[in-house]
PDB file of C-alpha atoms in Angstrom:
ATOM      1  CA  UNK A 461      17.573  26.876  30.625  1.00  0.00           C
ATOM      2  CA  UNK A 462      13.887  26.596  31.957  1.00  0.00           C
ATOM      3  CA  UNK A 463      11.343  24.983  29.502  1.00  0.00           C
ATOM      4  CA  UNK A 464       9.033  27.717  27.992  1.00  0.00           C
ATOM      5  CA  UNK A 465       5.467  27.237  27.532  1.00  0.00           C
ATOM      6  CA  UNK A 466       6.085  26.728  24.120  1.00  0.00           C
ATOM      7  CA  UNK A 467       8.371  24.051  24.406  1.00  0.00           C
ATOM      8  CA  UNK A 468       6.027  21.960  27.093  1.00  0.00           C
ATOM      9  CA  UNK A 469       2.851  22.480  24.280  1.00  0.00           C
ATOM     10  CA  UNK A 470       5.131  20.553  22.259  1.00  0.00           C
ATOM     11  CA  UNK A 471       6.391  18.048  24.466  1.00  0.00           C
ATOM     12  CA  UNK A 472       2.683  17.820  25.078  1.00  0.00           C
ATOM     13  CA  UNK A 473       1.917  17.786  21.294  1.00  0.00           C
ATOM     14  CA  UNK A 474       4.084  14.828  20.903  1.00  0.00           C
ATOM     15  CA  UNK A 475       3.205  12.741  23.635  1.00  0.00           C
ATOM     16  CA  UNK A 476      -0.076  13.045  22.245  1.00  0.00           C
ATOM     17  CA  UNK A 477       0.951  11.799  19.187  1.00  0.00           C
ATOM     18  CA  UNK A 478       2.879   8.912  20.291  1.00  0.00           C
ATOM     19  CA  UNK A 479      -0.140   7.732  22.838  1.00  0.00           C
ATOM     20  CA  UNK A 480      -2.275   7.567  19.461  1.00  0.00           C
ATOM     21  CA  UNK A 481       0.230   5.699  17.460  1.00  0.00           C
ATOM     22  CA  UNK A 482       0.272   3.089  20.250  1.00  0.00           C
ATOM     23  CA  UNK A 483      -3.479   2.997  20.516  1.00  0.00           C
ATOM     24  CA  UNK A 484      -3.265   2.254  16.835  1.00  0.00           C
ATOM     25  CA  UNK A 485      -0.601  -0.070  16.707  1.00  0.00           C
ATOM     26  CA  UNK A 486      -2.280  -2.273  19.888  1.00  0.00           C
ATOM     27  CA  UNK A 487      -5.532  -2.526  18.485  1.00  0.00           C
ATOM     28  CA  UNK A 488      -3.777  -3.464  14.928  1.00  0.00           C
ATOM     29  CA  UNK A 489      -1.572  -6.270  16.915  1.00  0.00           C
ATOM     30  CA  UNK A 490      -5.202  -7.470  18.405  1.00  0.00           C
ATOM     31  CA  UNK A 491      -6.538  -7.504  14.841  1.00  0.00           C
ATOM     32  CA  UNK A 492      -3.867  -9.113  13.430  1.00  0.00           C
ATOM     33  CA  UNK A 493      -3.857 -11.945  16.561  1.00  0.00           C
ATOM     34  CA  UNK A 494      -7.443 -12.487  15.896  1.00  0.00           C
ATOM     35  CA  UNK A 495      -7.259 -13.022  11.989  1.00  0.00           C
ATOM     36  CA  UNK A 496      -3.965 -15.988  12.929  1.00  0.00           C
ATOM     37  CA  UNK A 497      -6.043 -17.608  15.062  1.00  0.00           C
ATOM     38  CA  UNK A 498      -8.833 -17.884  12.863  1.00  0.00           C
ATOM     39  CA  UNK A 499      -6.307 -18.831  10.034  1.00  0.00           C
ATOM     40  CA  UNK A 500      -4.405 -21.219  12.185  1.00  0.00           C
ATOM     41  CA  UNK A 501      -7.876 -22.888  13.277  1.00  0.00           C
ATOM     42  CA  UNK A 502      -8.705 -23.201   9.519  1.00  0.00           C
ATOM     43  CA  UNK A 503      -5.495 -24.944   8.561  1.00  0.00           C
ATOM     44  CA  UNK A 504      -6.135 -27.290  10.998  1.00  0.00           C
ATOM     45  CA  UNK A 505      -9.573 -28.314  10.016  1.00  0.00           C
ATOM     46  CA  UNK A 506      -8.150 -28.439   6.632  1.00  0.00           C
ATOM     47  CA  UNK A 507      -5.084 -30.739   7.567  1.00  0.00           C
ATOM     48  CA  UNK A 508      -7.903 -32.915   9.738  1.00  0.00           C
ATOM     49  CA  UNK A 509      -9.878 -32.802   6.157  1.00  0.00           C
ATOM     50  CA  UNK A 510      -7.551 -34.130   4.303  1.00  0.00           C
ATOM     51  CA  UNK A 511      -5.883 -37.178   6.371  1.00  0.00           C
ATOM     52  CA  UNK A 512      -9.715 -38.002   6.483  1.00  0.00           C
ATOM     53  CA  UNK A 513      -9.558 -37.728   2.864  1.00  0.00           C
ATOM     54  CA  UNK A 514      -6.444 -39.527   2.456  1.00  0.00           C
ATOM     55  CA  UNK A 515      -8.045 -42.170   4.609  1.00  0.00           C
ATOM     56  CA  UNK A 516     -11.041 -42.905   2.172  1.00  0.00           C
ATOM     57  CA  UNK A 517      -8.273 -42.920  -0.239  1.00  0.00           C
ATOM     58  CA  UNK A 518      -6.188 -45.501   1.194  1.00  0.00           C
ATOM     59  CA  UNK A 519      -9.416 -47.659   1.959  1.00  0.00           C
ATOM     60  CA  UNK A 520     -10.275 -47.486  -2.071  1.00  0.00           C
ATOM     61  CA  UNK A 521     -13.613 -46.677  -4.033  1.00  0.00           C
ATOM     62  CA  UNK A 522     -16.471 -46.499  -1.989  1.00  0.00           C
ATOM     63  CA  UNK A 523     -19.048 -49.142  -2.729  1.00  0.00           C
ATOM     64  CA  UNK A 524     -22.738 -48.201  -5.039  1.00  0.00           C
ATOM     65  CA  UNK A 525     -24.750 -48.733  -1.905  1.00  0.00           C
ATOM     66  CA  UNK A 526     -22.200 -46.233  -0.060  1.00  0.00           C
ATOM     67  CA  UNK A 527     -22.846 -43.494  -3.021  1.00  0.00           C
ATOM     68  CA  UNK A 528     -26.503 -43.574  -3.031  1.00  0.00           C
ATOM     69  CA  UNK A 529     -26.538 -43.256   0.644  1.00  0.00           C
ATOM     70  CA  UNK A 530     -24.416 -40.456   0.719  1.00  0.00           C
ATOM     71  CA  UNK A 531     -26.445 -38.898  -1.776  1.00  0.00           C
ATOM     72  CA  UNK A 532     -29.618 -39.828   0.059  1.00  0.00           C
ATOM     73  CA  UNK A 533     -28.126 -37.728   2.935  1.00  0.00           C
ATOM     74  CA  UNK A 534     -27.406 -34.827   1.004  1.00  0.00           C
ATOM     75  CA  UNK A 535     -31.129 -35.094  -0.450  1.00  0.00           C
ATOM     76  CA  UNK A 536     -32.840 -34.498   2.987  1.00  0.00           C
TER      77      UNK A 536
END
Protein backbone atom coordinates (compact mmCIF):
# COMPACT_ATOMS: atom_id res chain seq x y z
CA UNK A 1 0.00 0.00 0.00
CA UNK A 2 1.66 3.30 -1.34
CA UNK A 3 2.07 6.14 1.28
CA UNK A 4 -0.55 8.94 0.64
CA UNK A 5 0.25 12.47 0.87
CA UNK A 6 -1.35 12.51 3.99
CA UNK A 7 0.55 10.00 5.58
CA UNK A 8 4.17 11.56 4.35
CA UNK A 9 2.78 15.27 5.94
CA UNK A 10 2.79 13.29 8.96
CA UNK A 11 5.81 11.40 8.78
CA UNK A 12 7.03 14.88 7.98
CA UNK A 13 5.10 16.39 10.96
CA UNK A 14 6.87 14.10 13.25
CA UNK A 15 10.25 14.23 12.16
CA UNK A 16 9.84 17.73 12.72
CA UNK A 17 8.96 17.25 16.02
CA UNK A 18 11.55 14.90 17.03
CA UNK A 19 14.48 17.22 15.31
CA UNK A 20 13.14 19.98 17.88
CA UNK A 21 13.07 17.78 20.87
CA UNK A 22 16.73 16.95 20.14
CA UNK A 23 17.65 20.55 19.54
CA UNK A 24 16.17 21.02 22.96
CA UNK A 25 17.48 18.25 24.73
CA UNK A 26 21.35 19.05 23.24
CA UNK A 27 21.38 22.49 24.14
CA UNK A 28 19.83 21.42 27.76
CA UNK A 29 22.80 18.63 28.04
CA UNK A 30 25.28 21.76 27.11
CA UNK A 31 23.57 23.79 29.85
CA UNK A 32 23.59 21.33 32.23
CA UNK A 33 27.63 20.44 31.35
CA UNK A 34 28.36 24.03 31.79
CA UNK A 35 26.59 24.60 35.27
CA UNK A 36 28.90 20.94 36.62
CA UNK A 37 31.79 22.39 35.59
CA UNK A 38 31.31 25.54 37.20
CA UNK A 39 30.03 23.57 40.32
CA UNK A 40 32.81 21.07 40.20
CA UNK A 41 35.41 24.09 39.88
CA UNK A 42 33.73 25.64 42.99
CA UNK A 43 34.01 22.55 45.15
CA UNK A 44 37.39 22.48 44.48
CA UNK A 45 38.31 25.95 45.46
CA UNK A 46 36.27 25.23 48.43
CA UNK A 47 38.08 21.86 49.36
CA UNK A 48 41.57 23.98 48.55
CA UNK A 49 39.86 26.64 51.14
CA UNK A 50 39.47 24.64 53.67
CA UNK A 51 42.78 22.33 53.97
CA UNK A 52 44.22 25.97 53.91
CA UNK A 53 41.96 26.58 56.69
CA UNK A 54 42.61 23.47 58.42
CA UNK A 55 46.24 24.37 58.04
CA UNK A 56 46.05 27.72 60.07
CA UNK A 57 44.20 25.51 62.35
CA UNK A 58 46.70 22.97 62.94
CA UNK A 59 49.47 25.78 63.20
CA UNK A 60 47.25 27.45 66.24
CA UNK A 61 46.13 31.17 66.96
CA UNK A 62 47.66 33.56 64.88
CA UNK A 63 49.87 36.00 66.71
CA UNK A 64 48.51 40.14 67.59
CA UNK A 65 51.06 41.43 65.14
CA UNK A 66 49.58 38.78 62.50
CA UNK A 67 45.84 40.24 63.22
CA UNK A 68 46.58 43.81 62.85
CA UNK A 69 48.37 43.12 59.70
CA UNK A 70 45.75 41.27 58.26
CA UNK A 71 43.48 43.89 59.13
CA UNK A 72 45.85 46.54 57.82
CA UNK A 73 45.46 44.68 54.46
CA UNK A 74 41.91 44.61 54.42
CA UNK A 75 42.01 48.52 55.31
CA UNK A 76 43.76 49.54 51.99
Amino acid sequence: MPATDADIARLEQRITELEVKLAFQERTIDDLDSVLRRFTAKIEALEHELKRVRGDLDAGPPSTADVLAALDDELE
